[in-house]
Short mmCIF file of C-alpha atoms and ligand atoms in Angstrom, two decimals:
data_model
loop_
_atom_site.label_atom_id
_atom_site.label_comp_id
_atom_site.label_asym_id
_atom_site.label_seq_id
_atom_site.Cartn_x
_atom_site.Cartn_y
_atom_site.Cartn_z
CA UNK A 1 94.15 126.85 137.90
CA UNK A 2 94.01 125.45 141.42
CA UNK A 3 96.03 122.20 141.41
CA UNK A 4 93.47 120.33 143.50
CA UNK A 5 90.62 121.44 141.25
CA UNK A 6 92.57 120.21 138.22
CA UNK A 7 92.98 116.82 139.89
CA UNK A 8 89.26 116.61 140.72
CA UNK A 9 88.26 117.57 137.20
CA UNK A 10 90.28 115.68 134.59
CA UNK A 11 90.44 116.55 130.87
CA UNK A 12 88.10 114.83 128.42
CA UNK A 13 89.21 111.43 127.18
CA UNK A 14 88.27 108.58 124.89
CA UNK A 15 87.64 105.08 126.22
CA UNK A 16 90.24 102.42 125.39
CA UNK A 17 89.52 99.80 122.73
CA UNK A 18 87.78 97.30 125.05
CA UNK A 19 87.10 99.59 127.98
CA UNK A 20 83.65 99.08 129.50
CA UNK A 21 81.45 101.75 131.07
CA UNK A 22 83.23 103.08 134.17
CA UNK A 23 81.64 103.70 137.61
CA UNK A 24 81.83 107.45 136.83
CA UNK A 25 79.84 107.04 133.63
CA UNK A 26 77.40 104.78 135.48
CA UNK A 27 76.92 107.46 138.17
CA UNK A 28 76.13 110.01 135.44
CA UNK A 29 73.73 107.61 133.74
CA UNK A 30 71.86 106.97 136.98
CA UNK A 31 71.35 110.73 137.59
CA UNK A 32 70.60 111.67 134.00
CA UNK A 33 67.98 109.22 132.82
CA UNK A 34 66.56 108.72 129.34
CA UNK A 35 63.01 108.15 128.13
CA UNK A 36 61.93 104.49 128.47
CA UNK A 37 61.33 103.65 124.79
CA UNK A 38 57.81 102.33 125.48
CA UNK A 39 56.95 105.94 126.49
CA UNK A 40 57.30 106.87 122.79
CA UNK A 41 53.61 105.96 122.70
CA UNK A 42 52.74 109.32 124.29
CA UNK A 43 52.67 112.35 122.04
CA UNK A 44 53.47 114.48 125.10
CA UNK A 45 55.95 112.72 127.36
CA UNK A 46 54.76 112.54 130.99
CA UNK A 47 57.08 114.79 133.02
CA UNK A 48 58.82 112.01 134.94
CA UNK A 49 59.54 110.05 131.74
CA UNK A 50 61.12 112.98 129.85
CA UNK A 51 64.90 112.57 129.58
CA UNK A 52 66.99 114.54 132.01
CA UNK A 53 70.46 116.04 131.85
CA UNK A 54 72.07 118.21 134.49
CA UNK A 55 75.80 118.92 134.37
CA UNK A 56 76.23 119.88 138.05
CA UNK A 57 73.68 119.89 140.92
CA UNK A 58 70.08 121.07 140.62
CA UNK A 59 70.02 124.40 142.44
CA UNK A 60 67.28 124.98 145.04
CA UNK A 61 65.46 128.08 143.81
CA UNK A 62 62.51 129.67 145.55
CA UNK A 63 59.88 130.92 143.09
CA UNK A 64 58.83 133.77 145.39
CA UNK A 65 62.29 135.34 145.68
CA UNK A 66 63.49 134.39 142.17
CA UNK A 67 64.52 137.25 139.85
CA UNK A 68 65.67 137.30 136.24
CA UNK A 69 68.08 140.09 135.29
CA UNK A 70 68.18 141.36 131.69
CA UNK A 71 71.51 143.13 131.34
CA UNK A 72 74.24 144.25 128.93
CA UNK A 73 73.58 145.87 125.55
CA UNK A 74 70.04 147.05 126.25
CA UNK A 75 68.45 150.50 126.61
CA UNK A 76 67.42 149.72 130.18
CA UNK A 77 68.25 146.76 132.36
CA UNK A 78 65.32 144.83 133.82
CA UNK A 79 64.71 142.75 136.95
CA UNK A 80 61.72 140.47 136.49
CA UNK A 81 60.00 138.29 139.04
CA UNK A 82 57.73 135.36 138.30
CA UNK A 83 54.54 137.45 138.55
CA UNK A 84 55.95 139.87 135.97
CA UNK A 85 56.31 136.96 133.54
CA UNK A 86 52.99 135.32 134.45
CA UNK A 87 51.08 138.58 133.97
CA UNK A 88 51.99 138.65 130.26
CA UNK A 89 50.17 136.83 127.47
CA UNK A 90 51.24 133.18 127.76
CA UNK A 91 52.27 131.05 124.83
CA UNK A 92 52.49 127.22 124.75
CA UNK A 93 54.74 125.38 122.30
CA UNK A 94 55.05 121.59 121.97
CA UNK A 95 58.76 120.88 121.66
CA UNK A 96 60.82 117.74 121.15
CA UNK A 97 64.09 118.20 122.97
CA UNK A 98 67.10 115.95 122.46
CA UNK A 99 70.55 116.00 124.05
CA UNK A 100 73.38 116.68 121.60
CA UNK A 101 75.20 113.73 123.20
CA UNK A 102 72.42 111.26 122.39
CA UNK A 103 74.06 108.19 120.82
CA UNK A 104 77.48 108.95 122.32
CA UNK A 105 77.94 105.50 123.87
CA UNK A 106 77.60 103.96 120.40
CA UNK A 107 80.56 105.88 119.01
CA UNK A 108 83.92 104.13 118.59
CA UNK A 109 86.10 105.06 120.33
CA UNK A 110 83.60 106.11 123.00
CA UNK A 111 83.98 109.64 124.37
CA UNK A 112 83.87 109.22 128.16
CA UNK A 113 80.86 111.25 129.37
CA UNK A 114 77.13 110.71 129.91
CA UNK A 115 76.77 107.38 128.00
CA UNK A 116 73.52 107.82 126.10
CA UNK A 117 72.46 105.09 123.66
CA UNK A 118 69.35 106.57 121.90
CA UNK A 119 67.04 107.62 124.74
CA UNK A 120 68.00 111.26 125.44
CA UNK A 121 64.78 112.72 124.05
CA UNK A 122 61.33 113.83 125.17
CA UNK A 123 58.46 116.08 124.16
CA UNK A 124 56.72 118.58 126.40
CA UNK A 125 54.23 121.41 126.20
CA UNK A 126 56.23 124.39 127.41
CA UNK A 127 54.31 127.49 128.50
CA UNK A 128 55.85 130.89 129.03
CA UNK A 129 56.56 134.26 127.48
CA UNK A 130 58.37 134.74 124.18
CA UNK A 131 61.89 135.94 124.98
CA UNK A 132 61.60 138.54 122.21
CA UNK A 133 58.86 140.38 124.12
CA UNK A 134 61.02 140.76 127.19
CA UNK A 135 63.99 141.80 125.05
CA UNK A 136 61.82 144.37 123.27
CA UNK A 137 60.85 145.85 126.62
CA UNK A 138 64.52 146.15 127.60
CA UNK A 139 65.32 147.62 124.16
CA UNK A 140 68.02 145.70 122.30
CA UNK A 141 71.03 147.85 121.43
CA UNK A 142 72.00 147.64 117.72
CA UNK A 143 75.46 146.42 118.77
CA UNK A 144 74.07 143.23 120.37
CA UNK A 145 74.86 139.94 118.57
CA UNK A 146 74.13 137.25 121.18
CA UNK A 147 72.21 136.64 124.39
CA UNK A 148 74.19 134.92 127.14
CA UNK A 149 71.90 132.88 129.38
CA UNK A 150 73.17 132.02 132.86
CA UNK A 151 71.74 129.29 135.08
CA UNK A 152 71.87 129.28 138.87
CA UNK A 153 73.81 126.00 138.88
CA UNK A 154 77.55 125.93 139.48
CA UNK A 155 80.27 123.33 139.01
CA UNK A 156 83.62 122.48 137.49
CA UNK A 157 84.20 120.85 134.13
CA UNK A 158 87.59 119.85 132.74
CA UNK A 159 89.27 122.12 135.26
CA UNK A 160 87.08 125.16 134.55
CA UNK A 161 84.90 126.35 137.44
CA UNK A 162 81.74 127.90 136.06
CA UNK A 163 78.04 128.67 136.19
CA UNK A 164 76.19 126.86 133.40
CA UNK A 165 76.10 129.48 130.64
CA UNK A 166 75.31 129.47 126.95
CA UNK A 167 75.43 132.15 124.29
CA UNK A 168 72.67 132.09 121.65
CA UNK A 169 72.83 134.18 118.43
CA UNK A 170 70.41 137.11 118.63
CA UNK A 171 68.49 136.15 115.48
CA UNK A 172 67.69 132.77 117.11
CA UNK A 173 66.78 134.40 120.44
CA UNK A 174 64.29 136.65 118.60
CA UNK A 175 62.35 133.76 117.00
CA UNK A 176 58.67 133.84 118.05
CA UNK A 177 58.73 130.38 119.58
CA UNK A 178 61.78 130.87 121.84
CA UNK A 179 60.31 130.95 125.35
CA UNK A 180 61.06 131.89 128.90
CA UNK A 181 59.10 128.85 130.11
CA UNK A 182 57.57 128.54 133.57
CA UNK A 183 55.28 125.54 132.92
CA UNK A 184 55.88 122.05 131.58
CA UNK A 185 52.80 120.06 130.54
CA UNK A 186 50.58 122.57 132.35
CA UNK A 187 52.36 122.40 135.72
CA UNK A 188 55.01 124.69 137.24
CA UNK A 189 58.46 123.50 136.14
CA UNK A 190 59.67 120.73 138.44
CA UNK A 191 63.11 121.14 140.08
CA UNK A 192 64.89 118.87 137.60
CA UNK A 193 63.67 120.73 134.50
CA UNK A 194 64.67 124.23 135.57
CA UNK A 195 62.31 125.54 138.25
CA UNK A 196 61.11 128.25 138.18
CA UNK A 197 62.07 129.40 134.63
CA UNK A 198 64.12 127.98 131.77
CA UNK A 199 64.85 128.89 128.19
CA UNK A 200 63.29 126.78 125.40
CA UNK A 201 64.84 127.02 121.92
CA UNK A 202 62.73 124.78 119.65
CA UNK A 203 64.73 122.86 117.06
CA UNK A 204 68.06 123.17 118.90
CA UNK A 205 69.82 120.42 120.85
CA UNK A 206 69.23 120.46 124.61
CA UNK A 207 72.33 122.40 125.70
CA UNK A 208 70.76 125.66 124.43
CA UNK A 209 67.68 125.31 126.67
CA UNK A 210 69.25 126.82 129.80
CA UNK A 211 67.53 125.75 133.02
CA UNK A 212 67.24 127.71 136.32
CA UNK A 213 67.72 131.01 134.49
CA UNK A 214 69.00 133.90 136.57
CA UNK A 215 70.46 136.32 134.01
CA UNK A 216 70.22 137.08 130.31
CA UNK A 217 72.93 139.42 129.13
CA UNK A 218 73.17 140.92 125.64
CA UNK A 219 76.70 141.04 124.34
CA UNK A 220 78.32 142.66 121.31
CA UNK A 221 80.60 139.77 120.38
CA UNK A 222 80.13 136.00 120.26
CA UNK A 223 80.31 134.43 123.72
CA UNK A 224 83.52 132.50 124.39
CA UNK A 225 82.48 130.71 127.59
CA UNK A 226 83.18 127.00 128.11
CA UNK A 227 79.85 125.53 126.94
CA UNK A 228 80.10 127.35 123.58
CA UNK A 229 83.82 127.56 122.86
CA UNK A 230 85.08 124.27 124.34
CA UNK A 231 82.15 121.88 124.84
CA UNK A 232 79.33 121.21 122.33
CA UNK A 233 81.49 121.42 119.22
CA UNK A 234 82.02 118.83 116.51
CA UNK A 235 85.78 118.27 116.87
CA UNK A 236 88.13 115.61 115.57
CA UNK A 237 90.92 116.28 118.09
CA UNK A 238 91.16 118.02 121.47
CA UNK A 239 92.56 121.22 119.90
CA UNK A 240 90.38 121.27 116.80
CA UNK A 241 88.20 124.42 117.16
CA UNK A 242 85.38 122.46 115.46
CA UNK A 243 81.90 123.62 114.50
CA UNK A 244 79.24 124.41 117.12
CA UNK A 245 76.36 121.99 117.82
CA UNK A 246 73.12 123.83 117.01
CA UNK A 247 70.03 122.25 115.42
CA UNK A 248 68.85 118.67 115.90
CA UNK A 249 69.71 116.23 113.11
CA UNK A 250 66.81 114.04 111.92
CA UNK A 251 66.12 110.88 113.88
CA UNK A 252 63.38 108.34 114.30
CA UNK A 253 62.93 105.83 117.11
CA UNK A 254 60.91 102.64 117.08
CA UNK A 255 58.68 101.76 120.02
CA UNK A 256 60.14 98.28 120.62
CA UNK A 257 57.49 95.67 119.73
CA UNK A 258 56.52 92.54 121.67
CA UNK A 259 57.96 91.97 125.13
CA UNK A 260 61.52 92.28 126.50
CA UNK A 261 63.95 90.02 128.28
CA UNK A 262 64.69 91.55 131.69
CA UNK A 263 68.50 91.53 131.49
CA UNK A 264 69.27 91.98 127.79
CA UNK A 265 66.10 93.89 126.87
CA UNK A 266 66.08 91.79 123.69
CA UNK A 267 62.60 91.72 122.12
CA UNK A 268 60.37 88.70 121.67
CA UNK A 269 57.29 88.55 119.40
CA UNK A 270 54.91 85.83 118.20
CA UNK A 271 54.41 85.05 114.49
CA UNK A 272 51.90 87.10 112.52
CA UNK A 273 51.06 90.78 112.06
CA UNK A 274 53.04 92.98 114.47
CA UNK A 275 52.00 96.63 114.63
CA UNK A 276 55.03 98.95 114.60
CA UNK A 277 55.02 102.59 115.64
CA UNK A 278 57.43 105.31 116.63
CA UNK A 279 58.28 108.99 116.35
CA UNK A 280 60.52 111.07 114.11
CA UNK A 281 61.85 114.62 114.38
CA UNK A 282 64.35 117.07 112.89
CA UNK A 283 65.38 120.55 113.98
CA UNK A 284 66.21 121.53 110.38
CA UNK A 285 62.90 120.94 108.57
CA UNK A 286 59.62 119.04 109.02
CA UNK A 287 59.75 115.24 108.73
CA UNK A 288 58.94 114.18 105.17
CA UNK A 289 59.40 110.42 105.26
CA UNK A 290 59.94 107.49 107.61
CA UNK A 291 61.08 104.11 106.31
CA UNK A 292 61.20 100.79 108.09
CA UNK A 293 63.23 97.66 107.44
CA UNK A 294 62.91 94.14 108.84
CA UNK A 295 66.24 92.89 107.49
CA UNK A 296 68.59 95.29 109.24
CA UNK A 297 68.44 97.95 106.54
CA UNK A 298 68.71 95.78 103.40
CA UNK A 299 65.24 96.63 102.11
CA UNK A 300 62.90 99.41 103.25
CA UNK A 301 59.22 100.27 103.07
CA UNK A 302 57.40 103.51 103.90
CA UNK A 303 55.65 103.94 107.22
CA UNK A 304 52.47 106.01 107.40
CA UNK A 305 52.98 109.40 109.05
CA UNK A 306 50.38 110.64 111.55
CA UNK A 307 48.22 113.53 110.31
CA UNK A 308 50.05 116.86 110.10
CA UNK A 309 48.96 118.88 113.15
CA UNK A 310 50.92 122.09 112.56
CA UNK A 311 53.16 121.51 115.57
CA UNK A 312 56.41 122.11 113.78
CA UNK A 313 58.67 121.71 116.80
CA UNK A 314 57.27 118.40 118.03
CA UNK A 315 58.04 114.90 116.79
CA UNK A 316 55.74 113.25 114.26
CA UNK A 317 54.20 109.86 115.00
CA UNK A 318 54.29 107.10 112.38
CA UNK A 319 52.96 103.56 112.10
CA UNK A 320 53.14 100.47 109.95
CA UNK A 321 52.90 96.75 110.39
CA UNK A 322 55.25 93.81 109.93
CA UNK A 323 54.49 90.12 109.31
CA UNK A 324 56.79 88.31 111.71
CA UNK A 325 58.01 84.81 110.89
CA UNK A 326 59.85 82.53 113.33
CA UNK A 327 63.55 83.35 113.60
CA UNK A 328 65.85 86.31 114.29
CA UNK A 329 65.25 89.68 112.67
CA UNK A 330 66.64 93.19 112.91
CA UNK A 331 64.09 95.97 112.62
CA UNK A 332 65.42 99.36 111.53
CA UNK A 333 63.88 102.79 111.03
CA UNK A 334 65.15 105.94 109.34
CA UNK A 335 63.74 109.44 108.90
CA UNK A 336 64.23 112.04 106.18
CA UNK A 337 63.26 115.69 106.57
CA UNK A 338 61.88 118.11 103.99
CA UNK A 339 65.38 119.51 103.35
CA UNK A 340 66.53 116.01 102.38
CA UNK A 341 68.56 115.42 105.57
CA UNK A 342 68.47 111.70 106.36
CA UNK A 343 69.90 109.34 108.95
CA UNK A 344 73.18 107.62 108.12
CA UNK A 345 73.80 103.87 108.25
CA UNK A 346 77.42 104.60 109.20
CA UNK A 347 77.98 107.26 111.79
CA UNK A 348 80.60 110.00 111.36
CA UNK A 349 82.71 110.25 114.52
CA UNK A 350 83.54 113.31 116.62
CA UNK A 351 85.41 113.67 119.88
CA UNK A 352 82.51 114.83 122.04
CA UNK A 353 80.14 112.16 120.73
CA UNK A 354 77.62 114.71 119.43
CA UNK A 355 74.85 114.46 116.85
CA UNK A 356 74.89 110.67 116.47
CA UNK A 357 71.70 110.03 114.47
CA UNK A 358 72.57 106.57 113.19
CA UNK A 359 69.47 104.60 112.11
CA UNK A 360 67.76 102.94 115.07
CA UNK A 361 67.94 99.14 114.96
CA UNK A 362 66.05 96.73 117.22
CA UNK A 363 66.88 92.99 117.14
CA UNK A 364 63.75 90.85 117.54
CA UNK A 365 63.29 87.11 118.07
CA UNK A 366 60.07 85.67 116.69
CA UNK A 367 58.98 82.47 118.47
CA UNK A 368 57.69 79.41 116.66
CA UNK A 369 53.84 79.17 116.56
N1 MTE B 1 71.38 125.50 133.84
C1 MTE B 1 71.51 124.39 133.11
N2 MTE B 1 70.80 124.27 131.98
C2 MTE B 1 70.91 123.16 131.22
C3 MTE B 1 71.80 122.13 131.56
C4 MTE B 1 72.54 122.27 132.77
O1 MTE B 1 73.31 121.39 133.16
N3 MTE B 1 72.37 123.42 133.50
N4 MTE B 1 71.91 121.03 130.74
C5 MTE B 1 71.57 121.25 129.33
C6 MTE B 1 71.56 120.05 128.53
S1 MTE B 1 73.06 119.47 128.02
C7 MTE B 1 70.40 119.46 128.13
S2 MTE B 1 70.45 118.14 127.09
C8 MTE B 1 69.09 119.97 128.59
C9 MTE B 1 68.29 118.88 129.25
O2 MTE B 1 67.03 119.37 129.64
P1 MTE B 1 66.09 118.48 130.57
O3 MTE B 1 66.92 117.95 131.70
O4 MTE B 1 64.99 119.37 131.00
O5 MTE B 1 65.60 117.34 129.71
O6 MTE B 1 69.21 121.03 129.52
C10 MTE B 1 70.22 121.94 129.21
N5 MTE B 1 70.15 123.07 130.10
MO1 MO B 2 72.69 117.69 126.53
#
């Protein structure tokens, strides 16, 4: 590796015992914003409030000259332009997307990277063409096991210069609801979310949803590129091969009640009935139950889930109410999915800070009458 590149792009590391957020982490956090939690009130997140994560720079792609190449283990390679995609039957899927690193900044020790707390999530209506239709047209060779999706963005990460690329197992790529998406909430994709076309893999953590697609290549062995083989794995040590991050673990977030303090964002409510609401999701199975606590997780009661609307890949709203009395309280919420996966009250640690779905807690001060 180039010595200067190695110096520019240090290996991953864990923060020291009392080490605060560094200017580098702050720079990442300012570029890659989360959803403001009050925006959990919208079933479909307005585009500008959807979380955002971009490893390198957003590439400037021109929709008119953009092409997508389908290559590798196919009967015939294809070159598609945007009109070729738009002329097919469109499909829209409502999808809750969450970054695998959501919750990283709450892990101890803290993996130094994009320091998400809980806000790396959003829900959008993605419109496009099922990937399987395009693959069928190219004719998938029986030897193919994965699709490797390449974005037009380029950078360096832990000393490895690369285009953003992810391999996805073929059986996942062939699911009906996996899209080559060209619209978000009914508008052409904006630059930050992958203009003109991105992949959408409902139920999987964000890293699989490759933005600014330029090539999809079918390969006959599992992809060993950086984002699959090195990053996005649940590892205990730097050389642990670990398990890959795939589907989203269940999580629920509470729309913080009352009003906030500017600096601390601590919540203030007045005594009496306080309506509580939020959203819950899981990439493994539909949400079956949401429970709420007003004593930091000592005792729980069931929230009421919004009516089932058949949108499997989107979060489910829930609501309940709490009788606030003067003093300090800690609200907590936890979700369980239909496979029995639930949120932990103590988080298992991993070196990349992935899959942290610790129960969401919100301290609240209730004023005297
Ligand atoms: N080409 C490309 N695709 C990408 C990324 C990227 O950096 N480059 N980031 C991934 C990650 S880690 C996440 S969490 C999601 C974020 O999607 P969003 O910014 O549209 O919310 O995009 C994924 N797709
Ligand atoms: Mo991510």
